[in-house]
Amino acid sequence: MHPILHHKYRLAAFIGSWLMFSLFLSVLVKWMTGMDWLLAVLLILPPGLIHSFIGLSAFYLCRVFPIERTPFRKILTAFFSSGLIANALWCSAAFFWYGMVITTLNIRHDDQTLQTFFAVLLVVGLLLYWLSAVIHYLIIEFERSAAMEKRAYELTLLAKDNELKMLRSQVDPHFLFNSLNSVNALIKSDPESARHMTLALADFFRKTISTGQQPFITIRNEMELVGHFLDIEKVRFGPRLQCDMQVEENCYDQFIPVFLLQPLIENAVKHGISNLIEGGTIAIHITMESSRLSIEIRNPYDASAKGRSGTQTGLANVKKRLEQIYHNRAHFSVNQTGSLFKVHILIPVHQRQNENT
Protein backbone atom coordinates (compact mmCIF):
# COMPACT_ATOMS: atom_id res chain seq x y z
CA MET A 1 0.00 0.00 0.00
CA HIS A 2 1.17 3.50 -0.85
CA PRO A 3 2.55 5.24 2.26
CA ILE A 4 0.61 8.45 1.49
CA LEU A 5 -2.64 7.04 0.08
CA HIS A 6 -2.85 4.56 2.95
CA HIS A 7 -3.07 7.30 5.62
CA LYS A 8 -5.86 9.84 5.36
CA TYR A 9 -3.98 12.52 7.30
CA ARG A 10 -0.92 12.16 5.09
CA LEU A 11 -3.14 12.32 2.01
CA ALA A 12 -4.90 15.46 3.26
CA ALA A 13 -1.55 17.11 4.02
CA PHE A 14 -0.23 16.06 0.60
CA ILE A 15 -3.22 17.52 -1.28
CA GLY A 16 -3.07 20.69 0.81
CA SER A 17 0.62 21.18 0.03
CA TRP A 18 -0.07 20.66 -3.66
CA LEU A 19 -2.83 23.26 -3.64
CA MET A 20 -0.41 25.73 -2.10
CA PHE A 21 2.23 24.86 -4.68
CA SER A 22 -0.30 25.23 -7.50
CA LEU A 23 -1.00 28.75 -6.31
CA PHE A 24 2.74 29.48 -6.37
CA LEU A 25 2.97 28.01 -9.89
CA SER A 26 0.07 30.24 -10.92
CA VAL A 27 2.07 33.27 -9.80
CA LEU A 28 5.02 32.03 -11.86
CA VAL A 29 2.83 31.54 -14.96
CA LYS A 30 1.23 34.96 -14.53
CA TRP A 31 4.65 36.57 -14.22
CA MET A 32 6.08 34.81 -17.29
CA THR A 33 3.03 35.06 -19.60
CA GLY A 34 1.34 38.20 -18.35
CA MET A 35 -2.07 36.52 -18.27
CA ASP A 36 -4.74 37.44 -15.72
CA TRP A 37 -4.24 36.15 -12.15
CA LEU A 38 -7.58 34.33 -11.92
CA LEU A 39 -7.06 32.78 -15.35
CA ALA A 40 -3.63 31.51 -14.32
CA VAL A 41 -5.11 29.93 -11.18
CA LEU A 42 -7.92 28.35 -13.21
CA LEU A 43 -5.47 26.92 -15.75
CA ILE A 44 -2.97 25.58 -13.17
CA LEU A 45 -5.06 24.29 -10.26
CA PRO A 46 -6.83 21.25 -11.84
CA PRO A 47 -3.74 20.06 -13.79
CA GLY A 48 -1.69 20.57 -10.62
CA LEU A 49 -3.91 18.14 -8.72
CA ILE A 50 -3.61 15.67 -11.59
CA HIS A 51 0.19 15.90 -11.48
CA SER A 52 0.18 15.35 -7.73
CA PHE A 53 -1.30 11.89 -8.22
CA ILE A 54 0.88 11.17 -11.26
CA GLY A 55 3.87 11.92 -9.04
CA LEU A 56 2.69 9.33 -6.52
CA SER A 57 3.40 6.64 -9.11
CA ALA A 58 7.11 7.19 -8.46
CA PHE A 59 6.68 5.20 -5.24
CA TYR A 60 6.13 1.97 -7.14
CA LEU A 61 9.25 2.51 -9.24
CA CYS A 62 11.17 3.15 -6.01
CA ARG A 63 9.99 -0.24 -4.78
CA VAL A 64 11.04 -1.94 -8.04
CA PHE A 65 14.47 -0.26 -7.96
CA PRO A 66 15.53 -0.22 -4.28
CA ILE A 67 18.32 2.27 -3.85
CA GLU A 68 20.48 -0.05 -1.73
CA ARG A 69 20.49 -2.85 -4.37
CA THR A 70 20.22 -1.01 -7.70
CA PRO A 71 23.09 0.63 -9.64
CA PHE A 72 22.75 4.40 -9.65
CA ARG A 73 22.90 4.56 -13.47
CA LYS A 74 19.94 2.22 -13.72
CA ILE A 75 17.94 4.35 -11.29
CA LEU A 76 18.70 7.51 -13.29
CA THR A 77 17.65 5.83 -16.55
CA ALA A 78 14.43 4.48 -15.06
CA PHE A 79 13.34 7.78 -13.54
CA PHE A 80 14.40 9.88 -16.52
CA SER A 81 12.25 7.72 -18.80
CA SER A 82 9.31 7.54 -16.41
CA GLY A 83 9.57 11.29 -15.79
CA LEU A 84 9.22 12.00 -19.50
CA ILE A 85 6.21 9.68 -19.77
CA ALA A 86 4.56 11.13 -16.65
CA ASN A 87 5.20 14.67 -17.87
CA ALA A 88 3.77 13.86 -21.32
CA LEU A 89 0.57 12.68 -19.63
CA TRP A 90 0.42 15.80 -17.50
CA CYS A 91 1.03 18.18 -20.39
CA SER A 92 -1.63 16.37 -22.44
CA ALA A 93 -4.16 16.81 -19.64
CA ALA A 94 -3.09 20.44 -19.19
CA PHE A 95 -3.36 21.10 -22.95
CA PHE A 96 -6.88 19.64 -23.03
CA TRP A 97 -7.87 21.72 -20.00
CA TYR A 98 -6.26 24.84 -21.47
CA GLY A 99 -8.21 24.49 -24.71
CA MET A 100 -11.46 23.83 -22.89
CA VAL A 101 -11.08 26.90 -20.62
CA ILE A 102 -10.04 29.22 -23.44
CA THR A 103 -12.91 28.04 -25.64
CA THR A 104 -15.54 28.10 -22.87
CA LEU A 105 -14.57 31.58 -21.67
CA ASN A 106 -13.92 32.82 -25.23
CA ILE A 107 -10.51 34.19 -24.30
CA ARG A 108 -8.09 35.34 -26.96
CA HIS A 109 -4.56 33.95 -26.74
CA ASP A 110 -1.42 33.89 -28.84
CA ASP A 111 1.10 31.20 -29.66
CA GLN A 112 3.81 32.84 -27.58
CA THR A 113 1.66 32.65 -24.44
CA LEU A 114 0.81 29.03 -25.17
CA GLN A 115 4.47 28.09 -25.70
CA THR A 116 5.61 29.85 -22.52
CA PHE A 117 2.79 28.26 -20.52
CA PHE A 118 3.70 24.72 -21.58
CA ALA A 119 7.43 25.34 -21.28
CA VAL A 120 6.86 26.20 -17.63
CA LEU A 121 4.72 23.09 -17.14
CA LEU A 122 7.30 20.88 -18.84
CA VAL A 123 10.27 22.03 -16.75
CA VAL A 124 8.38 22.22 -13.47
CA GLY A 125 6.67 18.89 -14.13
CA LEU A 126 9.96 17.05 -14.68
CA LEU A 127 11.56 18.59 -11.59
CA LEU A 128 8.51 17.78 -9.45
CA TYR A 129 8.40 14.16 -10.62
CA TRP A 130 12.07 13.64 -9.80
CA LEU A 131 11.59 15.40 -6.48
CA SER A 132 8.68 13.04 -5.81
CA ALA A 133 11.01 10.07 -6.47
CA VAL A 134 13.56 11.41 -3.98
CA ILE A 135 10.86 11.96 -1.35
CA HIS A 136 9.49 8.46 -1.85
CA TYR A 137 12.96 6.97 -1.47
CA LEU A 138 13.30 8.88 1.81
CA ILE A 139 9.89 7.62 2.98
CA ILE A 140 10.81 4.02 2.10
CA GLU A 141 14.14 4.27 3.93
CA PHE A 142 12.49 5.88 6.93
CA GLU A 143 9.84 3.14 7.16
CA ARG A 144 12.48 0.44 6.63
CA SER A 145 14.58 1.94 9.41
CA ALA A 146 11.53 2.18 11.68
CA ALA A 147 10.66 -1.46 10.94
CA MET A 148 14.22 -2.55 11.74
CA GLU A 149 14.17 -0.61 15.01
CA LYS A 150 10.82 -2.16 15.91
CA ARG A 151 12.16 -5.63 15.12
CA ALA A 152 15.30 -4.99 17.15
CA TYR A 153 13.17 -3.77 20.06
CA GLU A 154 10.96 -6.87 19.84
CA LEU A 155 14.04 -9.11 19.81
CA THR A 156 15.41 -7.25 22.83
CA LEU A 157 12.13 -7.75 24.70
CA LEU A 158 12.11 -11.42 23.72
CA ALA A 159 15.67 -11.86 24.95
CA LYS A 160 14.83 -10.11 28.23
CA ASP A 161 11.70 -12.21 28.64
CA ASN A 162 13.67 -15.42 28.07
CA GLU A 163 16.33 -14.29 30.54
CA LEU A 164 13.68 -13.47 33.15
CA LYS A 165 12.11 -16.89 32.68
CA MET A 166 15.52 -18.49 33.08
CA LEU A 167 16.22 -16.50 36.25
CA ARG A 168 12.81 -17.36 37.71
CA SER A 169 13.24 -21.03 36.81
CA GLN A 170 16.30 -21.14 39.07
CA VAL A 171 14.21 -20.27 42.15
CA ASP A 172 12.00 -23.34 42.40
CA PRO A 173 14.74 -26.05 42.14
CA HIS A 174 16.93 -24.14 44.59
CA PHE A 175 14.19 -24.03 47.21
CA LEU A 176 13.18 -27.64 46.56
CA PHE A 177 16.73 -28.92 47.01
CA ASN A 178 17.15 -27.00 50.26
CA SER A 179 13.82 -28.27 51.55
CA LEU A 180 14.62 -31.89 50.68
CA ASN A 181 17.93 -31.54 52.46
CA SER A 182 16.05 -30.31 55.52
CA VAL A 183 13.69 -33.29 55.40
CA ASN A 184 16.64 -35.63 54.99
CA ALA A 185 18.31 -34.13 58.07
CA LEU A 186 15.18 -34.70 60.17
CA ILE A 187 14.31 -38.24 59.06
CA LYS A 188 16.67 -39.93 61.54
CA SER A 189 16.64 -37.41 64.37
CA ASP A 190 12.95 -36.47 64.36
CA PRO A 191 10.76 -38.60 62.03
CA GLU A 192 7.55 -36.90 63.17
CA SER A 193 8.93 -33.46 62.33
CA ALA A 194 10.14 -34.82 58.99
CA ARG A 195 6.62 -36.08 58.26
CA HIS A 196 5.10 -32.77 59.28
CA MET A 197 7.61 -30.89 57.11
CA THR A 198 6.87 -33.13 54.09
CA LEU A 199 3.15 -32.39 54.37
CA ALA A 200 3.88 -28.69 54.78
CA LEU A 201 6.07 -28.77 51.69
CA ALA A 202 3.34 -30.46 49.64
CA ASP A 203 0.86 -27.82 50.76
CA PHE A 204 3.35 -25.05 50.01
CA PHE A 205 4.06 -26.26 46.48
CA ARG A 206 0.33 -26.64 45.73
CA LYS A 207 -0.11 -22.97 46.59
CA THR A 208 2.89 -21.86 44.57
CA ILE A 209 2.07 -23.73 41.33
CA SER A 210 -0.50 -21.18 40.13
CA THR A 211 1.36 -18.26 41.68
CA GLY A 212 4.59 -19.14 39.92
CA GLN A 213 2.93 -18.72 36.52
CA GLN A 214 2.31 -15.04 37.16
CA PRO A 215 5.05 -12.47 36.56
CA PHE A 216 3.87 -10.30 39.46
CA ILE A 217 2.20 -10.96 42.79
CA THR A 218 0.77 -8.74 45.51
CA ILE A 219 2.84 -8.19 48.60
CA ARG A 220 0.01 -9.75 50.61
CA ASN A 221 0.29 -13.04 48.66
CA GLU A 222 4.09 -12.95 48.59
CA MET A 223 4.20 -12.51 52.35
CA GLU A 224 1.84 -15.45 52.77
CA LEU A 225 4.23 -17.61 50.75
CA VAL A 226 7.18 -16.32 52.78
CA GLY A 227 5.23 -17.16 55.94
CA HIS A 228 4.65 -20.72 54.72
CA PHE A 229 8.33 -21.07 53.90
CA LEU A 230 9.36 -19.85 57.35
CA ASP A 231 6.85 -22.19 59.00
CA ILE A 232 8.54 -25.06 57.17
CA GLU A 233 11.98 -23.96 58.30
CA LYS A 234 10.77 -23.54 61.88
CA VAL A 235 10.13 -27.28 61.96
CA ARG A 236 13.87 -27.74 61.61
CA PHE A 237 15.17 -24.82 63.66
CA GLY A 238 12.46 -24.55 66.29
CA PRO A 239 12.78 -21.49 68.58
CA ARG A 240 16.17 -20.62 67.03
CA LEU A 241 14.30 -19.08 64.11
CA GLN A 242 12.23 -15.99 64.93
CA CYS A 243 10.49 -13.61 62.53
CA ASP A 244 9.61 -9.94 62.63
CA MET A 245 7.30 -9.01 59.73
CA GLN A 246 6.17 -5.39 59.51
CA VAL A 247 4.22 -4.28 56.44
CA GLU A 248 2.48 -0.94 56.12
CA GLU A 249 -1.22 -1.34 55.37
CA ASN A 250 -1.06 0.61 52.10
CA CYS A 251 1.62 -1.75 50.76
CA TYR A 252 -0.33 -5.00 50.85
CA ASP A 253 -2.07 -4.55 47.48
CA GLN A 254 1.01 -3.39 45.59
CA PHE A 255 2.60 -5.77 43.09
CA ILE A 256 6.18 -7.01 43.15
CA PRO A 257 7.95 -9.66 41.00
CA VAL A 258 6.89 -13.12 42.07
CA PHE A 259 9.35 -14.94 44.36
CA LEU A 260 11.34 -11.75 44.86
CA LEU A 261 11.62 -12.22 48.62
CA GLN A 262 11.93 -16.00 48.82
CA PRO A 263 15.61 -16.34 47.77
CA LEU A 264 16.50 -13.50 50.15
CA ILE A 265 14.76 -15.23 53.06
CA GLU A 266 16.43 -18.52 52.09
CA ASN A 267 19.83 -16.82 52.25
CA ALA A 268 18.97 -15.33 55.61
CA VAL A 269 18.10 -18.78 56.97
CA LYS A 270 20.85 -20.81 55.33
CA HIS A 271 23.76 -18.40 55.71
CA GLY A 272 22.58 -16.54 58.77
CA ILE A 273 20.40 -18.35 61.29
CA SER A 274 21.71 -21.86 60.58
CA ASN A 275 25.28 -20.81 61.46
CA LEU A 276 24.34 -19.32 64.84
CA ILE A 277 23.97 -21.61 67.85
CA GLU A 278 21.48 -19.28 69.48
CA GLY A 279 19.71 -18.55 66.19
CA GLY A 280 18.20 -15.13 65.60
CA THR A 281 15.43 -13.03 64.14
CA ILE A 282 14.79 -12.38 60.46
CA ALA A 283 13.23 -8.93 60.09
CA ILE A 284 11.17 -8.02 57.03
CA HIS A 285 10.04 -4.39 56.89
CA ILE A 286 8.05 -3.07 53.90
CA THR A 287 7.09 0.59 53.75
CA MET A 288 6.04 3.22 51.21
CA GLU A 289 8.55 5.92 50.38
CA SER A 290 7.01 8.53 48.09
CA SER A 291 6.25 6.60 44.88
CA ARG A 292 8.47 3.62 45.69
CA LEU A 293 8.24 0.52 47.83
CA SER A 294 11.01 0.07 50.37
CA ILE A 295 11.78 -3.55 51.27
CA GLU A 296 14.35 -4.23 53.93
CA ILE A 297 15.44 -7.68 55.14
CA ARG A 298 17.80 -7.99 58.11
CA ASN A 299 19.27 -11.03 59.80
CA PRO A 300 22.16 -11.80 62.15
CA TYR A 301 25.04 -13.87 60.85
CA ASP A 302 28.39 -15.20 61.93
CA ALA A 303 30.91 -12.94 60.21
CA SER A 304 33.68 -15.46 60.90
CA ALA A 305 31.83 -18.38 59.33
CA LYS A 306 32.99 -19.57 55.90
CA GLY A 307 30.63 -19.96 53.00
CA ARG A 308 29.00 -16.55 53.16
CA SER A 309 30.06 -16.06 49.56
CA GLY A 310 27.47 -18.70 48.67
CA THR A 311 24.79 -16.05 49.07
CA GLN A 312 26.11 -14.14 46.07
CA THR A 313 24.30 -16.35 43.54
CA GLY A 314 20.87 -15.74 45.05
CA LEU A 315 21.52 -12.03 45.55
CA ALA A 316 22.86 -11.65 42.01
CA ASN A 317 19.76 -13.42 40.70
CA VAL A 318 17.45 -10.98 42.50
CA LYS A 319 19.50 -7.97 41.42
CA LYS A 320 19.48 -9.07 37.78
CA ARG A 321 15.72 -9.64 37.79
CA LEU A 322 15.18 -6.14 39.16
CA GLU A 323 17.44 -4.66 36.48
CA GLN A 324 15.62 -6.54 33.73
CA ILE A 325 12.17 -5.51 34.95
CA TYR A 326 12.73 -1.96 36.22
CA HIS A 327 15.99 -0.97 34.51
CA ASN A 328 17.52 1.97 36.41
CA ARG A 329 14.33 2.68 38.37
CA ALA A 330 15.10 0.04 40.99
CA HIS A 331 17.65 0.14 43.79
CA PHE A 332 19.29 -2.91 45.31
CA SER A 333 21.95 -2.81 48.00
CA VAL A 334 23.61 -5.18 50.46
CA ASN A 335 25.20 -4.02 53.69
CA GLN A 336 27.17 -6.10 56.19
CA THR A 337 27.78 -4.31 59.48
CA GLY A 338 29.28 -6.24 62.36
CA SER A 339 27.08 -9.28 62.78
CA LEU A 340 24.09 -7.85 60.88
CA PHE A 341 23.38 -8.59 57.21
CA LYS A 342 20.93 -6.25 55.49
CA VAL A 343 19.36 -6.21 52.03
CA HIS A 344 17.52 -3.09 50.89
CA ILE A 345 15.31 -2.84 47.79
CA LEU A 346 13.52 0.18 46.33
CA ILE A 347 11.14 -0.40 43.41
CA PRO A 348 8.50 1.78 41.70
CA VAL A 349 4.93 1.49 42.91
CA HIS A 350 2.56 0.00 40.37
CA GLN A 351 -0.49 -2.23 40.31
CA ARG A 352 -0.03 -4.01 37.00
CA GLN A 353 0.65 -7.70 36.65
CA ASN A 354 3.00 -7.20 33.77
CA GLU A 355 6.73 -7.88 33.77
CA ASN A 356 7.33 -5.29 31.06
CA THR A 357 6.49 -2.44 33.42
XYZ file of C-alpha atoms in Angstrom:
357
model
C 0.000 0.000 0.000
C 1.169 3.498 -0.851
C 2.553 5.242 2.264
C 0.613 8.447 1.486
C -2.642 7.035 0.078
C -2.854 4.561 2.947
C -3.071 7.303 5.621
C -5.861 9.843 5.358
C -3.978 12.521 7.298
C -0.916 12.160 5.090
C -3.141 12.321 2.011
C -4.900 15.461 3.261
C -1.548 17.110 4.019
C -0.233 16.061 0.601
C -3.225 17.524 -1.281
C -3.074 20.693 0.811
C 0.619 21.184 0.034
C -0.070 20.664 -3.662
C -2.832 23.263 -3.643
C -0.408 25.728 -2.100
C 2.233 24.863 -4.680
C -0.302 25.232 -7.504
C -1.005 28.754 -6.309
C 2.736 29.476 -6.373
C 2.966 28.008 -9.889
C 0.066 30.238 -10.924
C 2.069 33.273 -9.801
C 5.021 32.034 -11.865
C 2.835 31.540 -14.962
C 1.231 34.963 -14.531
C 4.646 36.571 -14.223
C 6.080 34.805 -17.294
C 3.031 35.062 -19.598
C 1.340 38.198 -18.354
C -2.072 36.523 -18.268
C -4.745 37.443 -15.721
C -4.237 36.152 -12.152
C -7.579 34.327 -11.919
C -7.062 32.782 -15.354
C -3.629 31.512 -14.321
C -5.106 29.926 -11.179
C -7.915 28.350 -13.209
C -5.466 26.918 -15.749
C -2.969 25.575 -13.171
C -5.058 24.288 -10.256
C -6.835 21.250 -11.845
C -3.742 20.062 -13.792
C -1.692 20.574 -10.623
C -3.911 18.141 -8.720
C -3.609 15.668 -11.590
C 0.192 15.904 -11.484
C 0.177 15.354 -7.732
C -1.304 11.885 -8.222
C 0.878 11.166 -11.259
C 3.871 11.922 -9.042
C 2.694 9.334 -6.518
C 3.402 6.638 -9.105
C 7.113 7.189 -8.459
C 6.677 5.198 -5.245
C 6.132 1.965 -7.140
C 9.254 2.510 -9.237
C 11.175 3.148 -6.013
C 9.994 -0.236 -4.776
C 11.039 -1.935 -8.039
C 14.474 -0.264 -7.962
C 15.533 -0.220 -4.277
C 18.323 2.268 -3.846
C 20.485 -0.051 -1.726
C 20.493 -2.851 -4.373
C 20.221 -1.012 -7.701
C 23.091 0.628 -9.636
C 22.755 4.403 -9.652
C 22.895 4.559 -13.467
C 19.944 2.217 -13.723
C 17.944 4.351 -11.289
C 18.704 7.512 -13.288
C 17.654 5.831 -16.548
C 14.430 4.482 -15.056
C 13.341 7.783 -13.542
C 14.401 9.881 -16.519
C 12.251 7.724 -18.802
C 9.306 7.536 -16.410
C 9.570 11.285 -15.788
C 9.218 12.001 -19.500
C 6.209 9.681 -19.766
C 4.563 11.132 -16.650
C 5.198 14.667 -17.870
C 3.766 13.865 -21.320
C 0.567 12.676 -19.630
C 0.417 15.801 -17.498
C 1.027 18.180 -20.390
C -1.627 16.373 -22.444
C -4.161 16.808 -19.639
C -3.088 20.443 -19.186
C -3.360 21.096 -22.954
C -6.876 19.641 -23.031
C -7.871 21.720 -20.001
C -6.261 24.844 -21.470
C -8.212 24.494 -24.713
C -11.462 23.833 -22.892
C -11.081 26.895 -20.621
C -10.041 29.223 -23.445
C -12.906 28.041 -25.645
C -15.537 28.099 -22.870
C -14.568 31.578 -21.668
C -13.918 32.818 -25.234
C -10.515 34.195 -24.296
C -8.092 35.338 -26.957
C -4.562 33.954 -26.735
C -1.423 33.891 -28.838
C 1.095 31.202 -29.660
C 3.806 32.843 -27.577
C 1.664 32.646 -24.440
C 0.811 29.025 -25.171
C 4.475 28.085 -25.704
C 5.606 29.852 -22.525
C 2.790 28.255 -20.525
C 3.698 24.724 -21.577
C 7.434 25.343 -21.275
C 6.860 26.197 -17.631
C 4.722 23.092 -17.141
C 7.301 20.883 -18.841
C 10.270 22.033 -16.753
C 8.385 22.221 -13.470
C 6.666 18.889 -14.134
C 9.955 17.049 -14.675
C 11.556 18.586 -11.591
C 8.513 17.775 -9.448
C 8.402 14.164 -10.625
C 12.066 13.636 -9.798
C 11.587 15.396 -6.477
C 8.684 13.036 -5.807
C 11.009 10.072 -6.473
C 13.561 11.415 -3.982
C 10.863 11.958 -1.346
C 9.491 8.456 -1.854
C 12.965 6.968 -1.466
C 13.300 8.879 1.811
C 9.895 7.621 2.980
C 10.813 4.023 2.099
C 14.140 4.272 3.927
C 12.486 5.877 6.932
C 9.842 3.141 7.156
C 12.479 0.442 6.635
C 14.585 1.945 9.413
C 11.527 2.176 11.684
C 10.661 -1.462 10.935
C 14.220 -2.548 11.738
C 14.172 -0.607 15.010
C 10.824 -2.165 15.913
C 12.160 -5.628 15.123
C 15.303 -4.988 17.149
C 13.172 -3.772 20.059
C 10.964 -6.867 19.836
C 14.037 -9.107 19.812
C 15.409 -7.249 22.829
C 12.126 -7.745 24.696
C 12.105 -11.423 23.719
C 15.669 -11.856 24.955
C 14.832 -10.107 28.228
C 11.695 -12.213 28.643
C 13.670 -15.417 28.068
C 16.334 -14.291 30.544
C 13.683 -13.469 33.149
C 12.106 -16.888 32.675
C 15.523 -18.486 33.082
C 16.222 -16.499 36.254
C 12.809 -17.359 37.713
C 13.242 -21.034 36.808
C 16.298 -21.136 39.074
C 14.214 -20.267 42.149
C 12.005 -23.343 42.405
C 14.743 -26.047 42.145
C 16.930 -24.141 44.593
C 14.187 -24.032 47.206
C 13.185 -27.644 46.557
C 16.733 -28.919 47.010
C 17.151 -26.996 50.259
C 13.816 -28.267 51.553
C 14.618 -31.889 50.678
C 17.931 -31.542 52.459
C 16.055 -30.312 55.521
C 13.689 -33.292 55.396
C 16.638 -35.632 54.992
C 18.313 -34.133 58.073
C 15.176 -34.703 60.173
C 14.313 -38.244 59.056
C 16.673 -39.926 61.539
C 16.641 -37.413 64.370
C 12.951 -36.466 64.358
C 10.761 -38.597 62.031
C 7.553 -36.896 63.173
C 8.927 -33.464 62.328
C 10.142 -34.818 58.992
C 6.624 -36.082 58.261
C 5.098 -32.770 59.277
C 7.609 -30.886 57.107
C 6.872 -33.131 54.091
C 3.146 -32.387 54.373
C 3.877 -28.691 54.783
C 6.074 -28.773 51.686
C 3.345 -30.456 49.645
C 0.856 -27.820 50.759
C 3.346 -25.046 50.008
C 4.057 -26.257 46.479
C 0.335 -26.640 45.735
C -0.112 -22.974 46.587
C 2.888 -21.859 44.568
C 2.067 -23.726 41.328
C -0.495 -21.180 40.134
C 1.355 -18.263 41.678
C 4.593 -19.141 39.923
C 2.928 -18.723 36.517
C 2.308 -15.041 37.162
C 5.051 -12.470 36.561
C 3.871 -10.299 39.463
C 2.203 -10.959 42.794
C 0.767 -8.743 45.509
C 2.843 -8.194 48.604
C 0.014 -9.754 50.607
C 0.295 -13.036 48.665
C 4.092 -12.949 48.594
C 4.202 -12.506 52.352
C 1.840 -15.448 52.774
C 4.232 -17.614 50.751
C 7.179 -16.325 52.781
C 5.233 -17.159 55.939
C 4.645 -20.722 54.722
C 8.333 -21.073 53.899
C 9.362 -19.849 57.348
C 6.850 -22.192 58.997
C 8.538 -25.061 57.167
C 11.980 -23.961 58.303
C 10.768 -23.542 61.884
C 10.126 -27.280 61.957
C 13.866 -27.742 61.610
C 15.173 -24.817 63.660
C 12.460 -24.546 66.292
C 12.783 -21.490 68.580
C 16.167 -20.625 67.032
C 14.302 -19.085 64.113
C 12.227 -15.993 64.926
C 10.486 -13.605 62.531
C 9.609 -9.936 62.633
C 7.304 -9.006 59.733
C 6.172 -5.386 59.511
C 4.219 -4.281 56.440
C 2.481 -0.940 56.122
C -1.224 -1.342 55.368
C -1.064 0.608 52.097
C 1.621 -1.751 50.761
C -0.332 -5.003 50.846
C -2.070 -4.545 47.484
C 1.014 -3.391 45.593
C 2.602 -5.769 43.090
C 6.181 -7.014 43.151
C 7.949 -9.655 40.997
C 6.889 -13.117 42.071
C 9.353 -14.938 44.364
C 11.340 -11.745 44.858
C 11.618 -12.225 48.619
C 11.929 -16.003 48.823
C 15.609 -16.340 47.771
C 16.495 -13.498 50.150
C 14.762 -15.231 53.061
C 16.430 -18.517 52.085
C 19.826 -16.824 52.246
C 18.968 -15.329 55.613
C 18.101 -18.783 56.973
C 20.851 -20.807 55.326
C 23.760 -18.399 55.711
C 22.578 -16.535 58.769
C 20.395 -18.346 61.286
C 21.713 -21.861 60.584
C 25.285 -20.813 61.463
C 24.338 -19.324 64.842
C 23.970 -21.605 67.848
C 21.480 -19.283 69.484
C 19.707 -18.552 66.191
C 18.204 -15.134 65.602
C 15.430 -13.029 64.141
C 14.794 -12.376 60.464
C 13.225 -8.928 60.093
C 11.174 -8.018 57.030
C 10.039 -4.391 56.890
C 8.048 -3.067 53.902
C 7.093 0.590 53.750
C 6.042 3.216 51.206
C 8.549 5.925 50.385
C 7.007 8.528 48.090
C 6.249 6.605 44.884
C 8.467 3.621 45.687
C 8.239 0.521 47.833
C 11.006 0.072 50.369
C 11.775 -3.546 51.267
C 14.354 -4.230 53.932
C 15.445 -7.682 55.137
C 17.804 -7.991 58.111
C 19.267 -11.033 59.801
C 22.157 -11.796 62.152
C 25.045 -13.869 60.846
C 28.386 -15.200 61.929
C 30.912 -12.943 60.210
C 33.681 -15.464 60.899
C 31.831 -18.380 59.326
C 32.989 -19.571 55.901
C 30.629 -19.955 53.004
C 29.001 -16.549 53.161
C 30.056 -16.061 49.557
C 27.467 -18.696 48.673
C 24.792 -16.050 49.066
C 26.108 -14.142 46.071
C 24.298 -16.347 43.541
C 20.872 -15.737 45.048
C 21.520 -12.034 45.552
C 22.860 -11.651 42.013
C 19.757 -13.417 40.696
C 17.453 -10.984 42.501
C 19.501 -7.968 41.419
C 19.477 -9.066 37.782
C 15.716 -9.637 37.787
C 15.178 -6.138 39.158
C 17.440 -4.660 36.476
C 15.619 -6.538 33.728
C 12.171 -5.505 34.945
C 12.726 -1.964 36.224
C 15.985 -0.967 34.509
C 17.520 1.975 36.408
C 14.330 2.683 38.370
C 15.096 0.039 40.988
C 17.655 0.144 43.790
C 19.291 -2.913 45.306
C 21.946 -2.813 48.003
C 23.607 -5.185 50.460
C 25.201 -4.020 53.691
C 27.173 -6.101 56.186
C 27.783 -4.314 59.482
C 29.277 -6.239 62.360
C 27.079 -9.284 62.779
C 24.093 -7.846 60.880
C 23.377 -8.593 57.213
C 20.930 -6.250 55.490
C 19.361 -6.206 52.028
C 17.520 -3.088 50.890
C 15.309 -2.843 47.791
C 13.516 0.179 46.332
C 11.136 -0.402 43.412
C 8.502 1.775 41.698
C 4.930 1.495 42.914
C 2.557 -0.003 40.370
C -0.494 -2.230 40.310
C -0.029 -4.007 37.003
C 0.653 -7.704 36.655
C 3.003 -7.205 33.772
C 6.729 -7.881 33.774
C 7.331 -5.286 31.064
C 6.494 -2.444 33.417
